[in-house]
Short mmCIF file of C-alpha atoms in Angstrom, two decimals:
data_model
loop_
_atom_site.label_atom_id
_atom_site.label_comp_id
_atom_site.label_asym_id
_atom_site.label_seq_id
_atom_site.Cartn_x
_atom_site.Cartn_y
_atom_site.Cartn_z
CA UNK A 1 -107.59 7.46 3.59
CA UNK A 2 -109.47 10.40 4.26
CA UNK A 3 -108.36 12.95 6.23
CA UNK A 4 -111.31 12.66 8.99
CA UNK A 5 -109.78 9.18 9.52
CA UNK A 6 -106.37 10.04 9.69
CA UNK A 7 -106.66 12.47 11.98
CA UNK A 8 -108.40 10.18 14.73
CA UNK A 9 -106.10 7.42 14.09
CA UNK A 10 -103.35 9.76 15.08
CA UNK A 11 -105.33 10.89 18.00
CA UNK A 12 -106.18 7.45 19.18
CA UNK A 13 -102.57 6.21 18.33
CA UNK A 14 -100.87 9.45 20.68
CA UNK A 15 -103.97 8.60 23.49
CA UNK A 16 -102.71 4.60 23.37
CA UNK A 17 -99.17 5.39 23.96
CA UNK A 18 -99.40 8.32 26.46
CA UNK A 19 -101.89 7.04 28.51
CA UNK A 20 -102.50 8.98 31.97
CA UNK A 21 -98.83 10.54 31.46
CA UNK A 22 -100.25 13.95 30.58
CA UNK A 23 -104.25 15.00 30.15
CA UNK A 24 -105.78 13.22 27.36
CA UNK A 25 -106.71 16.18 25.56
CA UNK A 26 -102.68 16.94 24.83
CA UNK A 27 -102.02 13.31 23.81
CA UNK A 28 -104.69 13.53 21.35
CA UNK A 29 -103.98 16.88 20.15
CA UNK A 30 -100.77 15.89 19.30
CA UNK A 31 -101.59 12.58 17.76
CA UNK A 32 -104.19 14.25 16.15
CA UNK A 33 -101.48 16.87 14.61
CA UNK A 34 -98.85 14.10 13.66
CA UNK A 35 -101.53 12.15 11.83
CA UNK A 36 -102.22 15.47 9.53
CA UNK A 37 -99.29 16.54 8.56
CA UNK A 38 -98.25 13.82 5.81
CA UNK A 39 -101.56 15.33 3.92
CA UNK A 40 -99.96 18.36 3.80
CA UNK A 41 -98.13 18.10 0.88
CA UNK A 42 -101.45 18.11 -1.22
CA UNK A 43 -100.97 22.10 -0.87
CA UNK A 44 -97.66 21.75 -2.79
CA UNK A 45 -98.32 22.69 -6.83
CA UNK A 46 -96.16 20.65 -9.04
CA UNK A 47 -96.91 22.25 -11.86
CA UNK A 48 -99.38 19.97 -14.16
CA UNK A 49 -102.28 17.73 -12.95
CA UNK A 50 -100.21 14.41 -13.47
CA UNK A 51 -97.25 15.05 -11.20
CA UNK A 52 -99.63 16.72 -8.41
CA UNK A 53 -101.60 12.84 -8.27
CA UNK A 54 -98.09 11.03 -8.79
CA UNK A 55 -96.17 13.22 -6.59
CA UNK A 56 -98.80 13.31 -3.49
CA UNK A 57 -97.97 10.67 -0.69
CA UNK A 58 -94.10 10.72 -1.84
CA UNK A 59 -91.05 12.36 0.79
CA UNK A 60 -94.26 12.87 3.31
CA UNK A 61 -95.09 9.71 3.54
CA UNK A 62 -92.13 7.75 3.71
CA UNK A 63 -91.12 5.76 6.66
CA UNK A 64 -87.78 6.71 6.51
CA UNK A 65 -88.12 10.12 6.55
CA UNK A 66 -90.72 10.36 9.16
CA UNK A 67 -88.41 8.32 11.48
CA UNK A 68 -85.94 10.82 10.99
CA UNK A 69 -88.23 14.35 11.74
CA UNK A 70 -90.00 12.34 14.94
CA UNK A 71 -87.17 13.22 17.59
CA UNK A 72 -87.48 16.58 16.62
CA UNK A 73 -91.63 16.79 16.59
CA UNK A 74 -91.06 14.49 19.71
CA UNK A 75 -89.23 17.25 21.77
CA UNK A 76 -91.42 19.81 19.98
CA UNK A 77 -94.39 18.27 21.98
CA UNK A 78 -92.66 17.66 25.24
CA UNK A 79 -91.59 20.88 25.64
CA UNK A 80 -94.99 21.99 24.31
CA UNK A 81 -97.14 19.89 26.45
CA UNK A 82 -95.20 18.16 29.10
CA UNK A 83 -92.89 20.92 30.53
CA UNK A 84 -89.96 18.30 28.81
CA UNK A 85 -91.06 15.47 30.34
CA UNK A 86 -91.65 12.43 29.04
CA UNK A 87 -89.60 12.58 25.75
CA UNK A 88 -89.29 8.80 25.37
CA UNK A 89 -92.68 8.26 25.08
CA UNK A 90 -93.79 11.15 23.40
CA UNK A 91 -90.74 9.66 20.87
CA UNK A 92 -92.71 6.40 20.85
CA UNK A 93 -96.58 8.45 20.09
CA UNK A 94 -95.04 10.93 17.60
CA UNK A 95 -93.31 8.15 15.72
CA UNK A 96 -96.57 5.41 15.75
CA UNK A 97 -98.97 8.37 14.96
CA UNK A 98 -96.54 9.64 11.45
CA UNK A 99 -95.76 6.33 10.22
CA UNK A 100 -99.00 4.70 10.70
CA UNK A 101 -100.62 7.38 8.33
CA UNK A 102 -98.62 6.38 5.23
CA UNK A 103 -99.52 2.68 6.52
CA UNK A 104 -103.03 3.34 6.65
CA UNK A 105 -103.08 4.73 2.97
CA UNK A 106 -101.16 1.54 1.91
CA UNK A 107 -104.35 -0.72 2.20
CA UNK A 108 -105.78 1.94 -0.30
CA UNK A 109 -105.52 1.61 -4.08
CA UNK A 110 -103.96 4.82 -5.03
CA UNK A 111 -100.46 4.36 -4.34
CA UNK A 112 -97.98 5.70 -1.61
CA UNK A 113 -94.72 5.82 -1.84
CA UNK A 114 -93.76 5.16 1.68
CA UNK A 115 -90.12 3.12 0.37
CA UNK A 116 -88.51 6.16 -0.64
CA UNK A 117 -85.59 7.37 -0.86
CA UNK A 118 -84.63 3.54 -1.75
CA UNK A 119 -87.70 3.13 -4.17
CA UNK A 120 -90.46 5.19 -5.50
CA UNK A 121 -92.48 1.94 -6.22
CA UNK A 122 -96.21 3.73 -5.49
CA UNK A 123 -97.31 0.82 -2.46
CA UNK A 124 -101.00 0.15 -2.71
CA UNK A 125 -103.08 -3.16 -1.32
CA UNK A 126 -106.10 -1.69 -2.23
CA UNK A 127 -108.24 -3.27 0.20
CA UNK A 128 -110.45 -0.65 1.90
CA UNK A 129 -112.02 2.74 0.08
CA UNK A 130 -110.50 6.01 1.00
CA UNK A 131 -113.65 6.35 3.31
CA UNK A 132 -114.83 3.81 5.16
CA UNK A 133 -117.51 4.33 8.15
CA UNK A 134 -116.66 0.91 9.99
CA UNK A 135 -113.24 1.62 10.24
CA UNK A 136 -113.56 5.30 10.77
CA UNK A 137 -116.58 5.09 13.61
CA UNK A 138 -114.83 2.64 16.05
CA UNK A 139 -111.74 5.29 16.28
CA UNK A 140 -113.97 8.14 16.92
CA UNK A 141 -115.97 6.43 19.61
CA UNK A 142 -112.44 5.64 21.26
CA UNK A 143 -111.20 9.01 21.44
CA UNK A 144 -114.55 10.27 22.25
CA UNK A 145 -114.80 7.81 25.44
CA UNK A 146 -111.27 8.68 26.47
CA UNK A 147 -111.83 12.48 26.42
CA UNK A 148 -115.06 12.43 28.41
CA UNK A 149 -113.90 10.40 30.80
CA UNK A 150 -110.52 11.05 31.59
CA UNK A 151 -109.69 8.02 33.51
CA UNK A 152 -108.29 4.76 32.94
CA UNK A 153 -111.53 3.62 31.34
CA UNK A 154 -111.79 5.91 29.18
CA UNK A 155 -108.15 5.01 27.83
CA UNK A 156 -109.01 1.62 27.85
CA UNK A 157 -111.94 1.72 25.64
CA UNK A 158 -109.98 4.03 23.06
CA UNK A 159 -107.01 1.11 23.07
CA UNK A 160 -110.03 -1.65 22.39
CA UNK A 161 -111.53 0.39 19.51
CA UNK A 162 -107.98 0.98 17.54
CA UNK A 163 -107.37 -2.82 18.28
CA UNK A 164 -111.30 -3.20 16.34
CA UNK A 165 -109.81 -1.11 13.80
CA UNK A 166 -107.03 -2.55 13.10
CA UNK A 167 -109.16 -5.89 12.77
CA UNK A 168 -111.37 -4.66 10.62
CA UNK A 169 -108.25 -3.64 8.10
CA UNK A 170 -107.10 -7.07 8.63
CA UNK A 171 -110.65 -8.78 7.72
CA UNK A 172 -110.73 -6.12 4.72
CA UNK A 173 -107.65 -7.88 3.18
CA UNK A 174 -108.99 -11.20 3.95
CA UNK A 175 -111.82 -10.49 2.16
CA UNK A 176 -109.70 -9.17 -0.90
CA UNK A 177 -108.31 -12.74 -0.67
CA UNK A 178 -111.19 -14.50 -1.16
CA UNK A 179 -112.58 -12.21 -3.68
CA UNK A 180 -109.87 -12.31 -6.10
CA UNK A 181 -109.66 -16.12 -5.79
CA UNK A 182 -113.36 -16.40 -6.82
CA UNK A 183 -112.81 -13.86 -9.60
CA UNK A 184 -109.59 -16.22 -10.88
CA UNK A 185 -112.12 -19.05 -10.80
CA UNK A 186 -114.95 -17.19 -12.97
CA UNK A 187 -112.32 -16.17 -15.36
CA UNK A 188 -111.10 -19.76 -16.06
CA UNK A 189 -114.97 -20.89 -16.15
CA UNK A 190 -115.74 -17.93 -18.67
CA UNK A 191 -112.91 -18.87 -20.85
CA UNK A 192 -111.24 -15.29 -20.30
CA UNK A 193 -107.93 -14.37 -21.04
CA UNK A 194 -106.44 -11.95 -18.66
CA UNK A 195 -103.25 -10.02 -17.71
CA UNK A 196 -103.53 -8.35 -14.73
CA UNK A 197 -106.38 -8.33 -12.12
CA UNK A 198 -107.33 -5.52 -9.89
CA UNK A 199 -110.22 -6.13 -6.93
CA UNK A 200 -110.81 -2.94 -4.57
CA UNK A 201 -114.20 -2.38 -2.29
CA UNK A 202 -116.64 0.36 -3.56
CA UNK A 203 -117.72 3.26 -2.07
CA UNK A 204 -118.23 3.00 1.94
CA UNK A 205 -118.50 -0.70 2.31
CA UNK A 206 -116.15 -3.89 1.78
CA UNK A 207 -118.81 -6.37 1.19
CA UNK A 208 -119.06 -5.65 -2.35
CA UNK A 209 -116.00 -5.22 -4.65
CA UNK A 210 -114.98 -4.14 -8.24
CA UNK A 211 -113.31 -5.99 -10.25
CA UNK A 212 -111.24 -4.91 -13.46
CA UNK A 213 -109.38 -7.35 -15.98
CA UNK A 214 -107.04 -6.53 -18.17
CA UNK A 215 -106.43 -7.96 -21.52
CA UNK A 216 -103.89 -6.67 -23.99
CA UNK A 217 -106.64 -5.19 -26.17
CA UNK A 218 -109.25 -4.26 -23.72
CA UNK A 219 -110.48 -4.32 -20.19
CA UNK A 220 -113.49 -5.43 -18.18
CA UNK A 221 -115.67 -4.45 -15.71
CA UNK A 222 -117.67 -6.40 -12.89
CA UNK A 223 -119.06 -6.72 -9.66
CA UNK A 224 -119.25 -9.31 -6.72
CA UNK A 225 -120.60 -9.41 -3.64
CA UNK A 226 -119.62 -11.27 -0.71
CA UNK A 227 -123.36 -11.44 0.20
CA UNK A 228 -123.51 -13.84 -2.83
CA UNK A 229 -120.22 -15.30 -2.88
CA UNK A 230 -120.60 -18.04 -5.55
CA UNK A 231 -122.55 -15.85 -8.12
CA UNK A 232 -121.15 -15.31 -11.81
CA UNK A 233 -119.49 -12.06 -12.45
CA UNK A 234 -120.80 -10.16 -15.16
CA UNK A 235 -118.20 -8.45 -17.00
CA UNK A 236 -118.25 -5.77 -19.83
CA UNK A 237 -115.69 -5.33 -21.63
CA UNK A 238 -114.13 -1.53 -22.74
CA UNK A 239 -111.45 -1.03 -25.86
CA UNK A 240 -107.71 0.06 -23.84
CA UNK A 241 -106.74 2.08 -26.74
CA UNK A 242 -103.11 -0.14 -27.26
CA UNK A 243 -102.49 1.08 -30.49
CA UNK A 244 -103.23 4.89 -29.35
CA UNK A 245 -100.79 4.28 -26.37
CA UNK A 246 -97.98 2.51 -28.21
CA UNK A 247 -98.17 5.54 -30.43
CA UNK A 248 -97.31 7.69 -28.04
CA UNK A 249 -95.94 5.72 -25.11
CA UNK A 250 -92.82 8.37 -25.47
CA UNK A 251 -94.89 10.73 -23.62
CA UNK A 252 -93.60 11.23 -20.70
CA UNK A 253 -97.38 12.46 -18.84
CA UNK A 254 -98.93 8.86 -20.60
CA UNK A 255 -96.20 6.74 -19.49
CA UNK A 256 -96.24 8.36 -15.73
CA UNK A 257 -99.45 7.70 -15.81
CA UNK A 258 -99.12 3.66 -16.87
CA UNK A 259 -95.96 3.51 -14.16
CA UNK A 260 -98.37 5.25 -11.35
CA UNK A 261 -101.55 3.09 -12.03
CA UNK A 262 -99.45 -0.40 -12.23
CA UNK A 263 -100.84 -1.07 -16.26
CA UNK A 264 -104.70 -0.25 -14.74
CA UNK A 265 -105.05 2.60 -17.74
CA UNK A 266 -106.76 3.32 -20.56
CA UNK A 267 -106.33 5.55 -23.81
CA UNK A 268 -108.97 7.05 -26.44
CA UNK A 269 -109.03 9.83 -28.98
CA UNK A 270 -111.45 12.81 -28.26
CA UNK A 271 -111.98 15.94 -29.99
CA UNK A 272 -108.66 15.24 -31.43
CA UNK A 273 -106.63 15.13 -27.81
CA UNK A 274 -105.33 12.27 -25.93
CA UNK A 275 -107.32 11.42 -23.02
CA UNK A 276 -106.06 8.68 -20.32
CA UNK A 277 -107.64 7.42 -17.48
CA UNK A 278 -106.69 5.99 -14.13
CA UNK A 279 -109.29 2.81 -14.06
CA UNK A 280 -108.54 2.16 -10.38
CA UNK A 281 -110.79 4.79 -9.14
CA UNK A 282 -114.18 5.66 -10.26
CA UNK A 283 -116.30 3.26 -12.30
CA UNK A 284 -117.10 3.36 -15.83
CA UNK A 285 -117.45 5.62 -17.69
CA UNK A 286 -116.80 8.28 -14.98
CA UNK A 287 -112.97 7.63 -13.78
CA UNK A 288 -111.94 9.93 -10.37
CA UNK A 289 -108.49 10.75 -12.40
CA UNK A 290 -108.95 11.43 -16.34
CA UNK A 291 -106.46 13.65 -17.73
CA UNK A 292 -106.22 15.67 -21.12
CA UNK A 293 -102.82 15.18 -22.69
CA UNK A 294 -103.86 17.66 -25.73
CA UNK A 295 -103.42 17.18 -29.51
CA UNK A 296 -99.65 15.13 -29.13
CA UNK A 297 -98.38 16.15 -32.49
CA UNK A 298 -95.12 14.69 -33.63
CA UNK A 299 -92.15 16.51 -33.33
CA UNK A 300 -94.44 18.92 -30.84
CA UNK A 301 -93.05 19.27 -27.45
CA UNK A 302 -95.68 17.76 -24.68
CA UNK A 303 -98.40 19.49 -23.84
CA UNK A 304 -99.17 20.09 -19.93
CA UNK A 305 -101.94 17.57 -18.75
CA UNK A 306 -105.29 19.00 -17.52
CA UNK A 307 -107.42 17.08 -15.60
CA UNK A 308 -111.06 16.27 -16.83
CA UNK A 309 -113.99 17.18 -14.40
CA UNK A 310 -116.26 14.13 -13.27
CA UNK A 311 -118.57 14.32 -15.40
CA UNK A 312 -121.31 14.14 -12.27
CA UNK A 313 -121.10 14.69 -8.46
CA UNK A 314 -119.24 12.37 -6.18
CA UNK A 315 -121.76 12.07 -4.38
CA UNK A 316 -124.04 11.11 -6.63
CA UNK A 317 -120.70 8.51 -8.25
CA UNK A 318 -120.50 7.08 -5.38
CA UNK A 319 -124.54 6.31 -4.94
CA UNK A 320 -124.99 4.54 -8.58
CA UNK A 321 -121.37 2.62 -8.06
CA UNK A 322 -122.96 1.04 -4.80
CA UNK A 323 -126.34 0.81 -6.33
CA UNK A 324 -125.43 -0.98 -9.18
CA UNK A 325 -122.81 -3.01 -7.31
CA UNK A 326 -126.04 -4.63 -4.94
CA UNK A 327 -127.43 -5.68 -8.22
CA UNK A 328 -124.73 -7.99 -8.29
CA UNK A 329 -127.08 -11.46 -8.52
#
């Protein structure tokens, strides 16, 4: 999720658990601190464009590790902010506010790692976009209320808001649910032949969803909306490039990228380079993660990935995927 989110989710988590133990404003600070630093490792260059998207939500967001640095961030903040008081509980709000940041960026699509060091299976539901108002709003009105009012009220209305939040997640994968079970029933009415089947929200909502099939030989696009839940889908359909990748499936860049994006990926030729694309995020023909793998001659060591530019602002992405998503009919 983004980092707005995380940050007040942290805040509201350390408020929820402290309660009137210490002023509001340190159990939020420190909530607020604990849900930031798992983001931190974005800062950390692994050296080519592929392993900084594989590599980002690994060690910082894994449950076992963050269960093992919260004693010490625990006493960190007692000392800090309670004199050394407290440590239990700050224990309990340092631990809630680390590990429910990698949980949070489960119900995304892009992958978190949050098993290692036992797996580095990349985690992903895939059920909310990385920003996402009506989750978002309800946390910040929480914390709001409980730092203006500094009472028992105020905490009390920041606990009922994360509770609406967490709902919300919960109605967000119910929704998937019900989304992908229509989309299995269009594909056996439209006589389509899949292998995989991915269904996220788009941009800023989660009452209309994308939908991608793969086939062995090509994917497809479409769009439903759960404001017309019975409608046909309308898919287009987009070459994968399976010759192109079992070509050069050897690479180790193109296969980290198949492994990382769970078979959602496709391949083309351009200019004489290798491009592949991440067809979880973005829409077509503008993908969020598109990555130049060069000229991949044999016997030629591998070339280091670049990543291609959207071709248009996000902003702008974002407007014509939800624009063109309410045309579902």
């Amino acid at each position: 999720m983004d980092s707005v989110s995380q940050l007040v989710l942290g805040a509201a988590v350390g408020i929820a658990v402290m309660g009137k133990r210490v002023p509001v404003w340190k159990s939020a600070l420190a909530g607020a601190v604990c849900g930031t630093l798992p983001d931190l490792d974005v800062f950390y260059d692994h050296g080519d464009a592929i392993s900084n998207m594989t590599l980002h939500r690994t060690e910082s967001h894994a449950l076992f590790y963050l269960t093992l640095v919260s004693p010490l961030l625990a006493w960190l903040m007692a000392k800090l902010l309670s004199g050394g008081q407290h440590f239990k509980r700050w224990w309990g709000a340092v631990w809630l506010a680390l590990i429910t940041h990698p949980l949070l960026d489960l119900m995304t699509v892009y992958g978190t790692q949050l098993g290692l060091p036992f797996t580095n299976y990349p985690f992903a539901v895939g059920s909310i976009f990385i920003v996402d108002p009506l989750y978002t709003l309800p946390l910040i009105i929480g914390v709001g209320l409980a730092l203006y009012r500094e009472q028992q009220r105020g905490i009390m209305w920041n606990n009922v808001l994360l509770g609406v939040s967490c709902l919300y997640l919960a109605c967000t994968a119910f929704e998937q649910h019900q989304v992908t079970r229509h989309v299995g029933e269009e594909l056996q009415r439209q006589n389509i032949e899949s292998t995989q089947i991915l269904v996220t929200p788009t941009p800023l909502n989660s009452l209309v969803w994308r939908v991608v099939v793969m086939s062995k030989d090509s994917y497809g696009e479409g769009f439903t909306s759960l404001l017309h839940p019975d409608s046909p889908i309308r898919f287009r359909f987009y070459p994968r490039g399976e010759a192109l990748y079992e070509a050069h499936k050897d690479n180790a860049f193109l296969a980290r990228v198949a492994w990382f994006s769970h078979g959602f990926f496709s391949v083309k030729e351009q200019g004489g380079h290798i491009l592949v694309s991440d067809l979880r995020m973005g829409q077509e023909p503008d993908y969020t993660f598109v990555f130049d793998l060069g000229e991949m001659k044999a016997g030629a060591p591998p070339e280091l990935p670049v990543k291609v530019a959207s071709a248009r602002p996000s902003a702008v992405k974002m407007w014509d995927q939800f624009r063109q998503a309410l045309e579902v009919e």
